[in-house]
Short mmCIF file of C-alpha atoms and ligand atoms in Angstrom, two decimals:
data_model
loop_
_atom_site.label_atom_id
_atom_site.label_comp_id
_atom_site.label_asym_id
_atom_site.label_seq_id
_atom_site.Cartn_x
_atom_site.Cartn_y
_atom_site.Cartn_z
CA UNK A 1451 0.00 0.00 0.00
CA UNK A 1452 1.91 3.46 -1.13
CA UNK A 1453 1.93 6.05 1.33
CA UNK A 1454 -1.69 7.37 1.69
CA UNK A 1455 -1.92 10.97 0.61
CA UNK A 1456 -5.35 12.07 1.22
CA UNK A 1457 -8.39 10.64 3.52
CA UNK A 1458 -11.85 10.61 1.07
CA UNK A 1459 -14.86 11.35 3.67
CA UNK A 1460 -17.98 10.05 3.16
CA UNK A 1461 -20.68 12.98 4.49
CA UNK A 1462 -24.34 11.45 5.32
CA UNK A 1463 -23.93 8.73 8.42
CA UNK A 1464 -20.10 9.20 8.42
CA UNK A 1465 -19.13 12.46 9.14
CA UNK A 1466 -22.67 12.77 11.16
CA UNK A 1467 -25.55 10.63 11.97
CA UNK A 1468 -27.69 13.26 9.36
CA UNK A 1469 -30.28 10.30 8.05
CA UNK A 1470 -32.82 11.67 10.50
CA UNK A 1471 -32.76 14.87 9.76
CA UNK A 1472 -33.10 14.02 6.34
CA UNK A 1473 -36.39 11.84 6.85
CA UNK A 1474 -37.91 14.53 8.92
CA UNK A 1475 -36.83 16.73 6.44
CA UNK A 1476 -38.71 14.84 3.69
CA UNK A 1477 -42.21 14.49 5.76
CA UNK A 1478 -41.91 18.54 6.39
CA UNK A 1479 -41.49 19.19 2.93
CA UNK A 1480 -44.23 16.78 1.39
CA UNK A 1481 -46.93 18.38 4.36
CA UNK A 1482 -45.66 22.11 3.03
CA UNK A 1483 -47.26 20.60 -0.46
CA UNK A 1484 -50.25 19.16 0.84
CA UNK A 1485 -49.20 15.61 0.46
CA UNK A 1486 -49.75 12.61 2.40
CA UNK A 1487 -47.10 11.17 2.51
CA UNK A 1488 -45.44 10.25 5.27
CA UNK A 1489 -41.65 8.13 5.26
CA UNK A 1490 -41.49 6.60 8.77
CA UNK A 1491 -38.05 5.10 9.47
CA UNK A 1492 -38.60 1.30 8.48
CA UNK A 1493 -39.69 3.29 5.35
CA UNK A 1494 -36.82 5.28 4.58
CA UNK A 1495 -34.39 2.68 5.27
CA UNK A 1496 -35.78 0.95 2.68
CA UNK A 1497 -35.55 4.54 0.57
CA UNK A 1498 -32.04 4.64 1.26
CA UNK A 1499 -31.25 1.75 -1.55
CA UNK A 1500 -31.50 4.84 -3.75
CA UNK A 1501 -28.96 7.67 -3.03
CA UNK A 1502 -29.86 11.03 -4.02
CA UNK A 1503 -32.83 12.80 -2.45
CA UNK A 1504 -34.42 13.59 -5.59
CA UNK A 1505 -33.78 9.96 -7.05
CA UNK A 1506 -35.64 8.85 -4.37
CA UNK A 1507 -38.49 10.88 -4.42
CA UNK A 1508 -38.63 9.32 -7.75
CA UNK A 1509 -38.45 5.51 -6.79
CA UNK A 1510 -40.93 6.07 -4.07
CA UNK A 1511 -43.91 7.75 -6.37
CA UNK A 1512 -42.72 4.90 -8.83
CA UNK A 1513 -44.23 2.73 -5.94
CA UNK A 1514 -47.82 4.19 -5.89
CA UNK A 1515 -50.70 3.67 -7.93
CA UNK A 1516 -51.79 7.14 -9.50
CA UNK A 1517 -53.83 8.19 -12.39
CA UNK A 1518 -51.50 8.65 -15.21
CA UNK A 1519 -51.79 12.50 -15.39
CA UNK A 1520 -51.69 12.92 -11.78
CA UNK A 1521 -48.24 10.71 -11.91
CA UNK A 1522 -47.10 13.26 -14.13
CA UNK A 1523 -47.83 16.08 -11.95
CA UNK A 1524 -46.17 14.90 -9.13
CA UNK A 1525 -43.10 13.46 -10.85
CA UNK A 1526 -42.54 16.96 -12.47
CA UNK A 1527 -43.33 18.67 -8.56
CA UNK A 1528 -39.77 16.30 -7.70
CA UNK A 1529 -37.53 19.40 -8.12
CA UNK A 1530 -39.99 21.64 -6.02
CA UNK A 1531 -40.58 19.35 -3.55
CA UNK A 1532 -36.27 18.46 -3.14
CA UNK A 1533 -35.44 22.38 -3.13
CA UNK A 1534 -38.30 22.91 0.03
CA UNK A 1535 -37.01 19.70 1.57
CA UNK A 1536 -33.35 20.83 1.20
CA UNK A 1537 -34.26 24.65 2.58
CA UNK A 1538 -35.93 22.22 5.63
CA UNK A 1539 -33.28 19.94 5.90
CA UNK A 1540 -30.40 22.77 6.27
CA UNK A 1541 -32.43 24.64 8.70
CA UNK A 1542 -32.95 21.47 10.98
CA UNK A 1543 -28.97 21.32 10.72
CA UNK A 1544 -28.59 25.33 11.44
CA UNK A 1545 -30.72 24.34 14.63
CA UNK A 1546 -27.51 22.37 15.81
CA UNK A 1547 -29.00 19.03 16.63
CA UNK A 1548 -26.21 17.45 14.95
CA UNK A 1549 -22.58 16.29 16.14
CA UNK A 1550 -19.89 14.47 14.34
CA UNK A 1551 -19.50 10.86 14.57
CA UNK A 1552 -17.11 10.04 17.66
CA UNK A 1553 -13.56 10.26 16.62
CA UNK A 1554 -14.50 12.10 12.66
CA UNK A 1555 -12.87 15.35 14.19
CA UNK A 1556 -9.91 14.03 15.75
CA UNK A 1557 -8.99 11.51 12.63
CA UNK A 1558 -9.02 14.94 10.83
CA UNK A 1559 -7.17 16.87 12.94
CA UNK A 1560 -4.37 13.60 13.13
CA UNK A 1561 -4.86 13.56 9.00
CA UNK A 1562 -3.84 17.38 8.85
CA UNK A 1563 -1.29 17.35 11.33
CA UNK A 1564 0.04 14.33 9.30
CA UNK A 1565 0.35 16.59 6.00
CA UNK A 1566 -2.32 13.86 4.48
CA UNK A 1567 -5.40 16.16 2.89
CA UNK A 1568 -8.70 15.47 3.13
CA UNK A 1569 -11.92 15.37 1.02
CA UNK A 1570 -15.29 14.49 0.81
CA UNK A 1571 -16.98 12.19 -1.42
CA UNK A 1572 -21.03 12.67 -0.74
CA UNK A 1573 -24.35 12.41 -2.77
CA UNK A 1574 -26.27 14.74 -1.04
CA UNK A 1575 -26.50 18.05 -2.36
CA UNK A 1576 -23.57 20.45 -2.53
CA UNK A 1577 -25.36 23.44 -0.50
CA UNK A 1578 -25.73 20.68 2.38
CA UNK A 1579 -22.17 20.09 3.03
CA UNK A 1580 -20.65 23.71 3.89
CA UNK A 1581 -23.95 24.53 6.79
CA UNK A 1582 -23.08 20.45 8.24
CA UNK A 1583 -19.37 21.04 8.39
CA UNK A 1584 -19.92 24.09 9.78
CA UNK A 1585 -22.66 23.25 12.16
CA UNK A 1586 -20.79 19.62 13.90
CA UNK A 1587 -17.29 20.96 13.54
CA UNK A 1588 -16.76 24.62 13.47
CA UNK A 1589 -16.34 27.41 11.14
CA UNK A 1590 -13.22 27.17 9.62
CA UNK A 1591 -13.32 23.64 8.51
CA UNK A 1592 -15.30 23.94 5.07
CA UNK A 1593 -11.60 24.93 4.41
CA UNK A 1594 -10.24 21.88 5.41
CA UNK A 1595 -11.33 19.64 2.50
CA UNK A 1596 -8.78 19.98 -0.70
CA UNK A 1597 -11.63 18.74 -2.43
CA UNK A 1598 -15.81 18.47 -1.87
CA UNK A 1599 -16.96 16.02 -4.68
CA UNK A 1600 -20.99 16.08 -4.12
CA UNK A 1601 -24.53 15.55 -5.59
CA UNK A 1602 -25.46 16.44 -8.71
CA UNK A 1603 -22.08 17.44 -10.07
CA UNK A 1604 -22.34 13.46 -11.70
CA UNK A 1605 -25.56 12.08 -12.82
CA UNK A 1606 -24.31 8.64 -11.62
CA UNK A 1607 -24.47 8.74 -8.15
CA UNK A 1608 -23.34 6.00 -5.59
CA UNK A 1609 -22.70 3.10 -6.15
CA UNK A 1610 -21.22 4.13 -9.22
CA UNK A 1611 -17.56 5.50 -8.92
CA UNK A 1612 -18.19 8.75 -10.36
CA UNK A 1613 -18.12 11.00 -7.46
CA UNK A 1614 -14.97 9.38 -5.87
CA UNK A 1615 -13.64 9.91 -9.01
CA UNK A 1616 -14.29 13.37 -9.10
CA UNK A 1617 -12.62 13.74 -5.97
CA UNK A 1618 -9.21 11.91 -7.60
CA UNK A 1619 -9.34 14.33 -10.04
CA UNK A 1620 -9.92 17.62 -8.23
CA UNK A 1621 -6.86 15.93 -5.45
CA UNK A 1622 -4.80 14.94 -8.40
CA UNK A 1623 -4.07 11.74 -6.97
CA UNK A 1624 -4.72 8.31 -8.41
CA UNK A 1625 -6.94 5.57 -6.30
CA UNK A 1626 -3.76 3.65 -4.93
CA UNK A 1627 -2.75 6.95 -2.76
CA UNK A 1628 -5.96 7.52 -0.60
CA UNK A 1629 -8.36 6.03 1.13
CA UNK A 1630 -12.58 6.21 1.53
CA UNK A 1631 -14.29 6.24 4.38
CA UNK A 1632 -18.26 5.13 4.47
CA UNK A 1633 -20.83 3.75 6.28
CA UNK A 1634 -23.13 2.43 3.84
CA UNK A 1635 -23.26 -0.70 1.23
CA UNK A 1636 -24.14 1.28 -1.20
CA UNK A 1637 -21.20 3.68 -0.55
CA UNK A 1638 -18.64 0.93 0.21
CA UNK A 1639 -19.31 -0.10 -3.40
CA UNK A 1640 -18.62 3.38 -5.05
CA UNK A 1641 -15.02 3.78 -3.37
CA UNK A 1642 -14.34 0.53 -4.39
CA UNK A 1643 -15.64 0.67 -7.81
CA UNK A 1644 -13.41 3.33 -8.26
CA UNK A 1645 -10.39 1.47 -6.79
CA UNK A 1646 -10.25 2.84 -3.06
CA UNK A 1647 -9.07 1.13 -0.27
CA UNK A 1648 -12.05 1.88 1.79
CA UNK A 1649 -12.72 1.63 5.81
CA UNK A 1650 -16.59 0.87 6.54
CA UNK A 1651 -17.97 2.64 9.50
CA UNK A 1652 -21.64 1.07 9.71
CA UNK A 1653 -24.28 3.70 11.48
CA UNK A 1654 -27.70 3.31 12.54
CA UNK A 1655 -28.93 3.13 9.34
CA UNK A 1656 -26.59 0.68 8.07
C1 LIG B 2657 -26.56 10.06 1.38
C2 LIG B 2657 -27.63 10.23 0.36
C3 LIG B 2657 -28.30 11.57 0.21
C4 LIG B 2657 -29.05 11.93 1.51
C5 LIG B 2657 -30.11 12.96 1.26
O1 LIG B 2657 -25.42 10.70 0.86
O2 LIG B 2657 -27.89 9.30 -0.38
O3 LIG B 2657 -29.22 11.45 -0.85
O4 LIG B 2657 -29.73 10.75 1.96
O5 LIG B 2657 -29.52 14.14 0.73
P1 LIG B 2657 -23.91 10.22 1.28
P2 LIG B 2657 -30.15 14.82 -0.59
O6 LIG B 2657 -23.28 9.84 -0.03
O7 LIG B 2657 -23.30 11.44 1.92
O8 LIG B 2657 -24.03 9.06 2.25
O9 LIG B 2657 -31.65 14.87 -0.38
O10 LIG B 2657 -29.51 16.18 -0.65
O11 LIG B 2657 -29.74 13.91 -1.72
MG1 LIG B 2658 -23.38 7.81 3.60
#
């Protein structure tokens, strides 16, 4: 194993337990529109095979029976209903419920003093990650990360490689000189897919 240059961070139930506040998130957003649904946890676990929030708005109204046109309403509502659920989601992490995973800050601060860089690799969206970091670790470590690879800047999201990849690229670094960090399946099989030597951390929603 060559010396390991950079540490590739996972973001939702790595760096934070945040799968909660996404749910709740969800549910908020789909009352704001007048919907009934409602994704209780056994629910959204199941959700969770499908990364990407608007993705899986999209696999769950592929679940119900609708009338063709309203089908067609409501799948074209998706982008709507992600941006309220997003405004929701960052305001229930502004509210500070959230701390990092036990040992996430002092890994980094070992990584740093180490001279080895660090990055994230996430699918949630981009506008999530600078509030989270901010809110669980502190101000100034948004400018931590050499690189933040997240959401929809690939259409294939996890498992596919894509976003670790994008990482690689922005670090300069091929696969063989970091490693990933992630606590899902689903996650475990994008880092490796795109060659990573990758440490699982399972969470409660593992
Ligand atoms: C986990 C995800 C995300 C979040 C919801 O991302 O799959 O979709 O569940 O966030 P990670 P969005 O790769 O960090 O584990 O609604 O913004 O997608
Ligand atoms: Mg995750």
């Amino acid at each position: 194993m060559s010396r390991c240059r950079a540490l590739i961070f996972d973001v939702d139930g790595t760096l934070a337990d945040t799968e909660e506040a996404h749910r709740r998130a969800f549910n908020q957003a789909f009352a704001s529109f007048g919907l009934e649904w409602v994704w209780d946890p056994p629910l959204y676990a199941d959700l969770l095979r499908v990364t990407g929030g608007k993705e899986r708005l999209a696999s769950y109204l592929s679940r119900l029976s609708l009338p063709q046109a309203q089908r067609r309403r409501l799948n074209d509502l998706i982008p709507r209903i992600h941006e309220r659920k997003t405004q929701l989601y960052r305001d229930l992490v502004a509210s500070g419920g959230l701390s990092p995973r036990p040992g996430v800050r002092k890994l980094m601060l070992q990584a740093r003093e180490a001279g080895i860089r660090l990055a994230i690799a996430s699918t949630t969206t981009l506008g999530n990650i600078e509030p989270l970091l901010t809110s669980i670790l502190g101000r100034e470590t948004p400018g931590w990360f050499a690189a933040i690879a997240a959401g929809d800047s690939v259409i294939n999201k996890k498992p596919a490689p894509d976003i670790y990849n994008v990482a690689l690229k922005t670090l300069n670094l091929d696969a063989s000189r970091a490693i990933a960090i992630e606590d899902s399946a689903i996650g475990v099989q994008s880092a490796r897919a795109a060659g990573l030597f990758t440490i699982a951390t399972p969470g409660s929603w593992t």
